[in-house]
GROMACS .gro file of C-alpha atoms in nm:
model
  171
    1UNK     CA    1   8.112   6.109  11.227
    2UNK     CA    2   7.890   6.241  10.947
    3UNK     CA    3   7.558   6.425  11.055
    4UNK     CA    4   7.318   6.351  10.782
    5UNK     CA    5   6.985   6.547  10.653
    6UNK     CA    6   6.693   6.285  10.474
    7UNK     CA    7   6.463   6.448  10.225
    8UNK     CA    8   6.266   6.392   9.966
    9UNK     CA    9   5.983   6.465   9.746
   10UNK     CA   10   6.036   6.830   9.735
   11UNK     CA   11   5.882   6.901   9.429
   12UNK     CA   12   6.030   7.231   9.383
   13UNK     CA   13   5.995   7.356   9.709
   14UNK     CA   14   6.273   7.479   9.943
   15UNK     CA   15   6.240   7.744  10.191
   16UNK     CA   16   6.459   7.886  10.469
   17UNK     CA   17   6.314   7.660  10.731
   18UNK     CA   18   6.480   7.333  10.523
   19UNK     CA   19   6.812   7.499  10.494
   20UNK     CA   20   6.862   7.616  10.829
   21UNK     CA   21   6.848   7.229  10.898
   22UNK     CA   22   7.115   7.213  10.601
   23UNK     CA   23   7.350   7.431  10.701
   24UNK     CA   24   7.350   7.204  11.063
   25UNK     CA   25   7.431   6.861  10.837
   26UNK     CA   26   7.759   6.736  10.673
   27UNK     CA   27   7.554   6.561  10.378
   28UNK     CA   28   7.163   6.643  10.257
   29UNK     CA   29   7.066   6.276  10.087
   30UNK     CA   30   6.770   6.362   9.832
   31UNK     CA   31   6.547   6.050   9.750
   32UNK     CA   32   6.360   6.223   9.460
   33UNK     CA   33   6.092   6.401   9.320
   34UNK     CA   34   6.325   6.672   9.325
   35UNK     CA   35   6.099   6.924   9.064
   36UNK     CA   36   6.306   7.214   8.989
   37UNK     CA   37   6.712   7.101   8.993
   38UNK     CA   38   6.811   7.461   9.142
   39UNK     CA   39   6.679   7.288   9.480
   40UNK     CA   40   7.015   7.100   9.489
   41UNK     CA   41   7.199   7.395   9.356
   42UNK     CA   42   7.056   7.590   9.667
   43UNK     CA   43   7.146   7.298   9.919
   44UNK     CA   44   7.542   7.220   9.750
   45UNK     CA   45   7.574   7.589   9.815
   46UNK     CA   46   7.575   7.472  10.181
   47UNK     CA   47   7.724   7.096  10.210
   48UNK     CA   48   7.751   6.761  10.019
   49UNK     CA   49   7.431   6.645   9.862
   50UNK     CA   50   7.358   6.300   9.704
   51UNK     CA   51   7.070   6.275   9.531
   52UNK     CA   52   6.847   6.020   9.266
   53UNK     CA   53   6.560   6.128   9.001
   54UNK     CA   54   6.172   6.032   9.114
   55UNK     CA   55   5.914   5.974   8.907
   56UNK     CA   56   5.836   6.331   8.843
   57UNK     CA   57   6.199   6.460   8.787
   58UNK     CA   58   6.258   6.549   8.395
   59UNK     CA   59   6.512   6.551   8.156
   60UNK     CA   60   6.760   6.779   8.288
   61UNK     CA   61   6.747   6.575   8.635
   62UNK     CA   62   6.755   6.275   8.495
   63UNK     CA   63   7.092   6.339   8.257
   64UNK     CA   64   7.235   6.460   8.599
   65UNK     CA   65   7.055   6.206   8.821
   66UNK     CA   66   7.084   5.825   8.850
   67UNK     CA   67   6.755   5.614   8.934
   68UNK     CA   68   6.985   5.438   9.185
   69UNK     CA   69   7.289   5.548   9.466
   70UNK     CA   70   7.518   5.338   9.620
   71UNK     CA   71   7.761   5.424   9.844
   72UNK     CA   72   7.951   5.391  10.174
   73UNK     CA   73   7.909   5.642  10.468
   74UNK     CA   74   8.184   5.623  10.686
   75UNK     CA   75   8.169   5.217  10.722
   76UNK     CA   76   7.799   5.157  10.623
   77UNK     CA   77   7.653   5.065  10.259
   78UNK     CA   78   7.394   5.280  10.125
   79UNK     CA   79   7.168   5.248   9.887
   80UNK     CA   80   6.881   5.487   9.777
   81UNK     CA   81   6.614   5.470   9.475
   82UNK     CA   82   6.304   5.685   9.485
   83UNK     CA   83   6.010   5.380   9.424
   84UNK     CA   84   6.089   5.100   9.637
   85UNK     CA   85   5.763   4.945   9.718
   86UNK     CA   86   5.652   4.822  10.065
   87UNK     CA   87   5.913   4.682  10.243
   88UNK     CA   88   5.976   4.426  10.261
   89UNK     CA   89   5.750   4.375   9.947
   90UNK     CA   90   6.002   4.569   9.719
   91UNK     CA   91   5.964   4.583   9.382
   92UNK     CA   92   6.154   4.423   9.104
   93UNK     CA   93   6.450   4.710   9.098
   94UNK     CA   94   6.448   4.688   9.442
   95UNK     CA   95   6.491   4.365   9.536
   96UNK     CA   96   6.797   4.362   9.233
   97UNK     CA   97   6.955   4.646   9.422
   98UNK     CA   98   6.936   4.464   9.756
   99UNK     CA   99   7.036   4.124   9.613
  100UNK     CA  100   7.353   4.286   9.405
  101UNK     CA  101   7.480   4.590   9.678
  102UNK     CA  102   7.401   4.415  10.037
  103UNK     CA  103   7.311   4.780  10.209
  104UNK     CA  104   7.310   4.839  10.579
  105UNK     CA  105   7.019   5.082  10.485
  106UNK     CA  106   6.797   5.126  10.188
  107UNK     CA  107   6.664   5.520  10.172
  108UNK     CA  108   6.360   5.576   9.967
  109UNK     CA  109   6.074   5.824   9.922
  110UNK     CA  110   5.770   5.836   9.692
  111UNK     CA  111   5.535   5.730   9.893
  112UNK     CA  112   5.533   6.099  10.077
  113UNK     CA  113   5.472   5.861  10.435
  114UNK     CA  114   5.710   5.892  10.680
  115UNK     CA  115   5.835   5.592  10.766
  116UNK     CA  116   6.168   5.395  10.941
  117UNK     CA  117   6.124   5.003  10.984
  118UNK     CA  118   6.388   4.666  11.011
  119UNK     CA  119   6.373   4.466  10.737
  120UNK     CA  120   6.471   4.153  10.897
  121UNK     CA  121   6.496   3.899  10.592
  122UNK     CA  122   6.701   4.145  10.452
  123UNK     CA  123   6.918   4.266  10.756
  124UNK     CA  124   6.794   4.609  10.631
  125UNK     CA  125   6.722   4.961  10.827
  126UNK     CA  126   6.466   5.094  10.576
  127UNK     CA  127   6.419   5.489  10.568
  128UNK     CA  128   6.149   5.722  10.396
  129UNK     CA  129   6.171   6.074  10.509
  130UNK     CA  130   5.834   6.170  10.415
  131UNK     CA  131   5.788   6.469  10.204
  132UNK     CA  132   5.948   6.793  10.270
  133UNK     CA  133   5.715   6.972   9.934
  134UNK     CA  134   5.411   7.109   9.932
  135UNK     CA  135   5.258   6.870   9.657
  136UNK     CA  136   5.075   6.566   9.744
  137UNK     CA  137   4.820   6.413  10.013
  138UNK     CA  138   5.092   6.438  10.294
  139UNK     CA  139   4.908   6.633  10.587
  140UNK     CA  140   5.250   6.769  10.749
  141UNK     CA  141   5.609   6.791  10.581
  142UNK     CA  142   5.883   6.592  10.742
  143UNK     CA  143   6.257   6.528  10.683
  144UNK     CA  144   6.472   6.282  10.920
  145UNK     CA  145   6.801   6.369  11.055
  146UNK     CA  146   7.086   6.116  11.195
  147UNK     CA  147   7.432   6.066  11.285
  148UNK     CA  148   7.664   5.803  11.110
  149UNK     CA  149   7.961   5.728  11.300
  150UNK     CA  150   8.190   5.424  11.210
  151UNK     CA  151   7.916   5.099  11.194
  152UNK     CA  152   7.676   5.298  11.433
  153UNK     CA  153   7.350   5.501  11.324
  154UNK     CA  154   7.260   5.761  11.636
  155UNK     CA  155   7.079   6.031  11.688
  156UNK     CA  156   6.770   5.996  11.462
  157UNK     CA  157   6.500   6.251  11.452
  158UNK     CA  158   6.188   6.336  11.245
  159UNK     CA  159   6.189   6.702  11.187
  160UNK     CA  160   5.812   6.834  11.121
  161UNK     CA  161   5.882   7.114  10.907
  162UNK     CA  162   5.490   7.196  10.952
  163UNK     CA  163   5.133   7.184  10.785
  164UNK     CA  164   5.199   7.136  10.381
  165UNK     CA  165   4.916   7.391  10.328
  166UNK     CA  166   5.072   7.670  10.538
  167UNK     CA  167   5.316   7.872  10.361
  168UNK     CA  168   5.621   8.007  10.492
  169UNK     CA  169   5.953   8.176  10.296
  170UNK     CA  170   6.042   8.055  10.005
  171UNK     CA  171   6.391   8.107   9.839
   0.00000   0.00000   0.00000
């Protein structure tokens, strides 16, 4: 069983709040708009992270960074990109990823909405964590939090990591 922690769209903003939730995961997935790359450094202090660029990632992320993961957890596919689209309205990149890997679940962020919804023409649990930064139009910051064990996803949970106006500690 792998406890996992959802973020994305940072934007170079980690605090102690996010990695107290870190340090109670196995794996921190990062669906991008990472900003500064020392935000990883800071979490694979603490566990396992897997992470793709977003839009507003630069050079240094990207030579480090794919625009696409796939990858198995425990006995589920994975696969995360940071501009998706609407599901099931994905755009062309996504659809390609879909089509070619078959995921169990597609993680994506961008959009800075919260959001977890079936894809059914695609047989597809479809996660976006929200944004856990303090850049954007998001009112509150979220992050999701789940269990993976064997074929089964358990245990999901928004965390509301509070106003994104309202600041708290930094690292």
């Amino acid at each position: 069983m792998k406890k996992i922690l959802l973020i994305s769209d940072t934007h170079s903003h980690i605090d102690k709040t996010i990695l107290k939730y870190v340090k109670e995961t196995d794996e921190v997935w990062h669906a991008g708009d990472i900003g500064n790359i020392e935000i990883l450094d800071e979490i694979k202090k603490i566990c396992k992270c897997r992470a793709v660029f977003g839009n507003i990632d630069d050079n240094s992320a990207r030579s480090l960074l794919s625009e696409t993961k796939s990858f198995y957890c425990e006995k589920i596919k994975i696969c995360m990109i940071h501009i998706a689209g609407k599901p099931p309205y994905y755009n062309f990149k996504t659809k390609r990823l879909i089509s070619l890997e078959k995921p169990r679940i597609l993680i994506y962020g961008h959009s800075h909405i919260l959001k977890v919804n079936h894809d059914k023409k695609n047989n597809l649990l479809c996660i976006n964590p929200g944004a856990a930064g303090r850049h954007g139009f998001h009112k509150k910051r979220t992050m999701i939090r789940f269990e993976i064990d064997g074929i089964n996803i358990k245990n999901m949970e928004v965390i509301e990591l509070g106003n994104r106006s309202i600041l708290s500690d930094s690292v």
